[in-house]
Amino acid sequence: MTTLFQAEERNHLNTSGLRNLRKGGRLPGVVFGRNTKNEMIHISTIEFQKWLKRGAVGFIELQLEGKESLSVLLEELQQDPITRDLLHVDFQQVQPNEIVRTKLALKITGTPIGTKQGGVVQIQSEYVEVEALPRHLPNAIECDISGMNIGESLLVSDLDLPAEVTVISGGNELLLSVVKP
């Protein structure tokens, strides 16, 4: 699933200029990539927040006025630590024939058997770092945890990923577990 955002180029702004841009409903950002020049942009804050609420997965097409659209992935999002307001976004430009290293979100489905016995699901990490060609990257990694009992854990090595996707995260990295409260 690809999401389209209308983006506008921006000049280098000082702190007050960026603050005014945010007050106007625009989120400043930068697009970077291998063998490309970094581009400073701004997009609609409201549209970006809607995308975040829908799960923030998949590729994004940034349509810059008068230019070809850019295919990007969300790399980093900066938020105010107190108000949680969006401050800045970094996008990694994707080249169709170059391997991309990114973080994929876990999409957890099912209710573990252990929760019916009084257990609680503890999530340690919601992302797994992988690399692959863009066409082989799934939007998210689906995990059905309905068979888990109290005391069981889900590790990166337990995930079922396509053969074309290389996992960068450690195989023994803990993703979630079902524990006694």
PDB file of C-alpha atoms in Angstrom:
ATOM      1  CA  MET A   1       0.000   0.000   0.000  1.00  0.00           C
ATOM      2  CA  THR A   2       1.450   3.354  -1.064  1.00  0.00           C
ATOM      3  CA  THR A   3       0.361   6.682   0.387  1.00  0.00           C
ATOM      4  CA  LEU A   4       0.637   9.931  -1.569  1.00  0.00           C
ATOM      5  CA  PHE A   5       1.573  13.243   0.082  1.00  0.00           C
ATOM      6  CA  GLN A   6       1.814  16.576  -1.650  1.00  0.00           C
ATOM      7  CA  ALA A   7       5.181  18.032  -0.633  1.00  0.00           C
ATOM      8  CA  GLU A   8       6.689  21.455  -1.142  1.00  0.00           C
ATOM      9  CA  GLU A   9      10.346  22.351  -1.198  1.00  0.00           C
ATOM     10  CA  ARG A  10      11.549  24.650   1.555  1.00  0.00           C
ATOM     11  CA  ASN A  11      14.574  26.817   2.103  1.00  0.00           C
ATOM     12  CA  HIS A  12      16.821  26.546   5.125  1.00  0.00           C
ATOM     13  CA  LEU A  13      14.863  28.173   7.960  1.00  0.00           C
ATOM     14  CA  ASN A  14      15.877  29.351  11.400  1.00  0.00           C
ATOM     15  CA  THR A  15      14.033  28.231  14.550  1.00  0.00           C
ATOM     16  CA  SER A  16      11.312  30.883  14.342  1.00  0.00           C
ATOM     17  CA  GLY A  17      10.778  30.161  10.633  1.00  0.00           C
ATOM     18  CA  LEU A  18      10.277  26.455  11.382  1.00  0.00           C
ATOM     19  CA  ARG A  19       7.922  27.323  14.255  1.00  0.00           C
ATOM     20  CA  ASN A  20       5.835  29.512  11.912  1.00  0.00           C
ATOM     21  CA  LEU A  21       5.770  26.722   9.327  1.00  0.00           C
ATOM     22  CA  ARG A  22       4.417  24.296  11.971  1.00  0.00           C
ATOM     23  CA  LYS A  23       1.810  26.845  13.130  1.00  0.00           C
ATOM     24  CA  GLY A  24       0.638  26.999   9.519  1.00  0.00           C
ATOM     25  CA  GLY A  25      -0.136  23.257   9.592  1.00  0.00           C
ATOM     26  CA  ARG A  26       3.007  22.111   7.789  1.00  0.00           C
ATOM     27  CA  LEU A  27       5.517  19.514   8.987  1.00  0.00           C
ATOM     28  CA  PRO A  28       9.141  20.194   7.984  1.00  0.00           C
ATOM     29  CA  GLY A  29      11.194  17.268   6.789  1.00  0.00           C
ATOM     30  CA  VAL A  30      14.114  16.080   4.723  1.00  0.00           C
ATOM     31  CA  VAL A  31      14.452  13.430   2.027  1.00  0.00           C
ATOM     32  CA  PHE A  32      17.810  11.707   1.778  1.00  0.00           C
ATOM     33  CA  GLY A  33      19.160   8.732  -0.106  1.00  0.00           C
ATOM     34  CA  ARG A  34      22.170   7.153  -1.713  1.00  0.00           C
ATOM     35  CA  ASN A  35      23.530   9.040  -4.729  1.00  0.00           C
ATOM     36  CA  THR A  36      20.915  11.802  -4.341  1.00  0.00           C
ATOM     37  CA  LYS A  37      21.020  15.307  -2.996  1.00  0.00           C
ATOM     38  CA  ASN A  38      19.169  15.883   0.285  1.00  0.00           C
ATOM     39  CA  GLU A  39      15.941  17.825  -0.223  1.00  0.00           C
ATOM     40  CA  MET A  40      14.309  19.956   2.453  1.00  0.00           C
ATOM     41  CA  ILE A  41      10.526  19.732   2.216  1.00  0.00           C
ATOM     42  CA  HIS A  42       7.330  20.291   4.156  1.00  0.00           C
ATOM     43  CA  ILE A  43       4.066  18.328   4.091  1.00  0.00           C
ATOM     44  CA  SER A  44       0.606  18.639   5.634  1.00  0.00           C
ATOM     45  CA  THR A  45       0.768  17.820   9.345  1.00  0.00           C
ATOM     46  CA  ILE A  46      -2.888  16.741   9.441  1.00  0.00           C
ATOM     47  CA  GLU A  47      -2.517  14.309   6.520  1.00  0.00           C
ATOM     48  CA  PHE A  48       0.659  12.861   8.051  1.00  0.00           C
ATOM     49  CA  GLN A  49      -1.059  12.392  11.445  1.00  0.00           C
ATOM     50  CA  LYS A  50      -3.924  10.551   9.735  1.00  0.00           C
ATOM     51  CA  TRP A  51      -1.387   8.237   8.096  1.00  0.00           C
ATOM     52  CA  LEU A  52       0.278   7.610  11.482  1.00  0.00           C
ATOM     53  CA  LYS A  53      -3.085   6.699  13.042  1.00  0.00           C
ATOM     54  CA  ARG A  54      -3.757   4.198  10.231  1.00  0.00           C
ATOM     55  CA  GLY A  55      -0.608   2.323  11.210  1.00  0.00           C
ATOM     56  CA  ALA A  56       2.158   4.168   9.333  1.00  0.00           C
ATOM     57  CA  VAL A  57       3.190   1.264   7.134  1.00  0.00           C
ATOM     58  CA  GLY A  58       4.289   0.986   3.551  1.00  0.00           C
ATOM     59  CA  PHE A  59       5.857   3.187   0.985  1.00  0.00           C
ATOM     60  CA  ILE A  60       5.079   6.876   0.621  1.00  0.00           C
ATOM     61  CA  GLU A  61       5.033   8.809  -2.643  1.00  0.00           C
ATOM     62  CA  LEU A  62       6.026  12.446  -2.205  1.00  0.00           C
ATOM     63  CA  GLN A  63       4.724  14.588  -5.057  1.00  0.00           C
ATOM     64  CA  LEU A  64       6.884  17.689  -5.437  1.00  0.00           C
ATOM     65  CA  GLU A  65       5.490  20.410  -7.680  1.00  0.00           C
ATOM     66  CA  GLY A  66       7.052  20.301 -11.123  1.00  0.00           C
ATOM     67  CA  LYS A  67       9.110  17.164 -10.389  1.00  0.00           C
ATOM     68  CA  GLU A  68       8.738  13.396 -10.517  1.00  0.00           C
ATOM     69  CA  SER A  69       7.275  11.854  -7.404  1.00  0.00           C
ATOM     70  CA  LEU A  70       9.741  10.321  -4.953  1.00  0.00           C
ATOM     71  CA  SER A  71       9.221   6.887  -3.426  1.00  0.00           C
ATOM     72  CA  VAL A  72      10.290   7.023   0.233  1.00  0.00           C
ATOM     73  CA  LEU A  73      10.109   5.208   3.556  1.00  0.00           C
ATOM     74  CA  LEU A  74       9.686   6.868   6.953  1.00  0.00           C
ATOM     75  CA  GLU A  75      13.110   6.845   8.597  1.00  0.00           C
ATOM     76  CA  GLU A  76      12.695   8.980  11.714  1.00  0.00           C
ATOM     77  CA  LEU A  77      10.025  11.106  13.344  1.00  0.00           C
ATOM     78  CA  GLN A  78      10.860  13.779  15.910  1.00  0.00           C
ATOM     79  CA  GLN A  79       8.239  14.781  18.459  1.00  0.00           C
ATOM     80  CA  ASP A  80       8.177  17.254  21.317  1.00  0.00           C
ATOM     81  CA  PRO A  81       8.884  15.166  24.456  1.00  0.00           C
ATOM     82  CA  ILE A  82       6.172  16.917  26.480  1.00  0.00           C
ATOM     83  CA  THR A  83       3.373  17.868  24.078  1.00  0.00           C
ATOM     84  CA  ARG A  84       4.052  15.003  21.589  1.00  0.00           C
ATOM     85  CA  ASP A  85       3.578  17.537  18.759  1.00  0.00           C
ATOM     86  CA  LEU A  86       5.293  16.544  15.509  1.00  0.00           C
ATOM     87  CA  LEU A  87       8.479  18.546  14.929  1.00  0.00           C
ATOM     88  CA  HIS A  88      10.331  17.013  11.982  1.00  0.00           C
ATOM     89  CA  VAL A  89      10.298  13.963   9.743  1.00  0.00           C
ATOM     90  CA  ASP A  90      13.097  12.203   7.844  1.00  0.00           C
ATOM     91  CA  PHE A  91      12.358  10.147   4.744  1.00  0.00           C
ATOM     92  CA  GLN A  92      14.726   7.697   3.051  1.00  0.00           C
ATOM     93  CA  GLN A  93      14.453   7.770  -0.723  1.00  0.00           C
ATOM     94  CA  VAL A  94      14.059   4.319  -2.241  1.00  0.00           C
ATOM     95  CA  GLN A  95      15.732   3.312  -5.482  1.00  0.00           C
ATOM     96  CA  PRO A  96      13.922   0.340  -7.092  1.00  0.00           C
ATOM     97  CA  ASN A  97      17.120  -1.658  -7.757  1.00  0.00           C
ATOM     98  CA  GLU A  98      19.015  -0.902  -4.527  1.00  0.00           C
ATOM     99  CA  ILE A  99      18.741  -2.848  -1.290  1.00  0.00           C
ATOM    100  CA  VAL A 100      17.012  -0.836   1.426  1.00  0.00           C
ATOM    101  CA  ARG A 101      17.631  -1.195   5.157  1.00  0.00           C
ATOM    102  CA  THR A 102      14.570  -0.270   7.203  1.00  0.00           C
ATOM    103  CA  LYS A 103      12.458  -1.153  10.218  1.00  0.00           C
ATOM    104  CA  LEU A 104       9.263  -3.109   9.641  1.00  0.00           C
ATOM    105  CA  ALA A 105       6.385  -2.875  12.091  1.00  0.00           C
ATOM    106  CA  LEU A 106       4.964  -5.954  13.781  1.00  0.00           C
ATOM    107  CA  LYS A 107       1.253  -6.494  13.213  1.00  0.00           C
ATOM    108  CA  ILE A 108       0.139  -8.642  16.134  1.00  0.00           C
ATOM    109  CA  THR A 109      -3.055 -10.676  15.755  1.00  0.00           C
ATOM    110  CA  GLY A 110      -4.902 -13.063  18.041  1.00  0.00           C
ATOM    111  CA  THR A 111      -5.392 -13.284  21.794  1.00  0.00           C
ATOM    112  CA  PRO A 112      -2.910 -15.583  23.544  1.00  0.00           C
ATOM    113  CA  ILE A 113      -4.229 -18.589  25.482  1.00  0.00           C
ATOM    114  CA  GLY A 114      -2.138 -17.346  28.401  1.00  0.00           C
ATOM    115  CA  THR A 115      -4.203 -14.165  28.792  1.00  0.00           C
ATOM    116  CA  LYS A 116      -7.286 -16.288  29.448  1.00  0.00           C
ATOM    117  CA  GLN A 117      -5.314 -17.850  32.323  1.00  0.00           C
ATOM    118  CA  GLY A 118      -4.522 -14.405  33.774  1.00  0.00           C
ATOM    119  CA  GLY A 119      -1.353 -13.643  31.834  1.00  0.00           C
ATOM    120  CA  VAL A 120      -0.398 -10.280  30.322  1.00  0.00           C
ATOM    121  CA  VAL A 121       1.244  -9.581  26.959  1.00  0.00           C
ATOM    122  CA  GLN A 122       4.417  -7.518  27.309  1.00  0.00           C
ATOM    123  CA  ILE A 123       5.708  -5.966  24.092  1.00  0.00           C
ATOM    124  CA  GLN A 124       9.453  -5.346  24.089  1.00  0.00           C
ATOM    125  CA  SER A 125       9.872  -4.164  20.506  1.00  0.00           C
ATOM    126  CA  GLU A 126       7.364  -3.237  17.804  1.00  0.00           C
ATOM    127  CA  TYR A 127       9.885  -3.193  14.950  1.00  0.00           C
ATOM    128  CA  VAL A 128      12.348  -5.532  13.278  1.00  0.00           C
ATOM    129  CA  GLU A 129      15.262  -4.189  11.230  1.00  0.00           C
ATOM    130  CA  VAL A 130      15.541  -5.804   7.805  1.00  0.00           C
ATOM    131  CA  GLU A 131      17.008  -5.214   4.366  1.00  0.00           C
ATOM    132  CA  ALA A 132      15.762  -6.177   0.915  1.00  0.00           C
ATOM    133  CA  LEU A 133      14.942  -4.783  -2.494  1.00  0.00           C
ATOM    134  CA  PRO A 134      11.912  -2.473  -2.215  1.00  0.00           C
ATOM    135  CA  ARG A 135       9.645  -4.790  -4.221  1.00  0.00           C
ATOM    136  CA  HIS A 136      10.264  -7.620  -1.707  1.00  0.00           C
ATOM    137  CA  LEU A 137       9.578  -5.600   1.449  1.00  0.00           C
ATOM    138  CA  PRO A 138       6.253  -6.411   3.108  1.00  0.00           C
ATOM    139  CA  ASN A 139       4.261  -3.525   4.594  1.00  0.00           C
ATOM    140  CA  ALA A 140       4.392  -5.166   8.025  1.00  0.00           C
ATOM    141  CA  ILE A 141       5.301  -8.470   9.648  1.00  0.00           C
ATOM    142  CA  GLU A 142       2.190 -10.360  10.757  1.00  0.00           C
ATOM    143  CA  CYS A 143       2.434 -12.400  13.959  1.00  0.00           C
ATOM    144  CA  ASP A 144      -0.379 -14.621  15.216  1.00  0.00           C
ATOM    145  CA  ILE A 145       0.147 -15.001  18.963  1.00  0.00           C
ATOM    146  CA  SER A 146      -3.110 -16.850  19.741  1.00  0.00           C
ATOM    147  CA  GLY A 147      -1.254 -20.086  20.639  1.00  0.00           C
ATOM    148  CA  MET A 148       1.057 -18.552  23.265  1.00  0.00           C
ATOM    149  CA  ASN A 149       0.831 -19.623  26.921  1.00  0.00           C
ATOM    150  CA  ILE A 150       2.145 -17.925  30.063  1.00  0.00           C
ATOM    151  CA  GLY A 151       5.933 -18.021  30.055  1.00  0.00           C
ATOM    152  CA  GLU A 152       6.302 -18.157  26.273  1.00  0.00           C
ATOM    153  CA  SER A 153       8.124 -15.523  24.233  1.00  0.00           C
ATOM    154  CA  LEU A 154       8.339 -14.451  20.609  1.00  0.00           C
ATOM    155  CA  LEU A 155      11.856 -13.872  19.289  1.00  0.00           C
ATOM    156  CA  VAL A 156      13.023 -12.379  15.993  1.00  0.00           C
ATOM    157  CA  SER A 157      14.162 -15.878  14.951  1.00  0.00           C
ATOM    158  CA  ASP A 158      10.532 -17.111  15.309  1.00  0.00           C
ATOM    159  CA  LEU A 159       9.275 -14.773  12.560  1.00  0.00           C
ATOM    160  CA  ASP A 160       8.266 -16.112   9.166  1.00  0.00           C
ATOM    161  CA  LEU A 161       9.690 -13.747   6.543  1.00  0.00           C
ATOM    162  CA  PRO A 162      10.066 -14.097   2.764  1.00  0.00           C
ATOM    163  CA  ALA A 163      13.411 -15.575   1.656  1.00  0.00           C
ATOM    164  CA  GLU A 164      14.276 -12.320  -0.158  1.00  0.00           C
ATOM    165  CA  VAL A 165      14.210 -10.358   3.145  1.00  0.00           C
ATOM    166  CA  THR A 166      17.356 -10.399   5.292  1.00  0.00           C
ATOM    167  CA  VAL A 167      16.858  -9.826   9.024  1.00  0.00           C
ATOM    168  CA  ILE A 168      19.376  -7.409  10.555  1.00  0.00           C
ATOM    169  CA  SER A 169      18.001  -7.531  14.113  1.00  0.00           C
ATOM    170  CA  GLY A 170      19.537 -10.233  16.310  1.00  0.00           C
ATOM    171  CA  GLY A 171      17.782 -13.589  16.154  1.00  0.00           C
ATOM    172  CA  ASN A 172      17.574 -13.803  19.949  1.00  0.00           C
ATOM    173  CA  GLU A 173      16.058 -10.311  20.279  1.00  0.00           C
ATOM    174  CA  LEU A 174      12.863 -10.471  22.350  1.00  0.00           C
ATOM    175  CA  LEU A 175       9.768  -9.034  20.666  1.00  0.00           C
ATOM    176  CA  LEU A 176       7.032  -9.945  23.129  1.00  0.00           C
ATOM    177  CA  SER A 177       6.187 -12.384  25.894  1.00  0.00           C
ATOM    178  CA  VAL A 178       3.180 -13.579  27.884  1.00  0.00           C
ATOM    179  CA  VAL A 179       3.898 -13.216  31.599  1.00  0.00           C
ATOM    180  CA  LYS A 180       2.160 -13.529  34.947  1.00  0.00           C
ATOM    181  CA  PRO A 181       0.987 -10.116  36.198  1.00  0.00           C
TER     182      PRO A 181
END
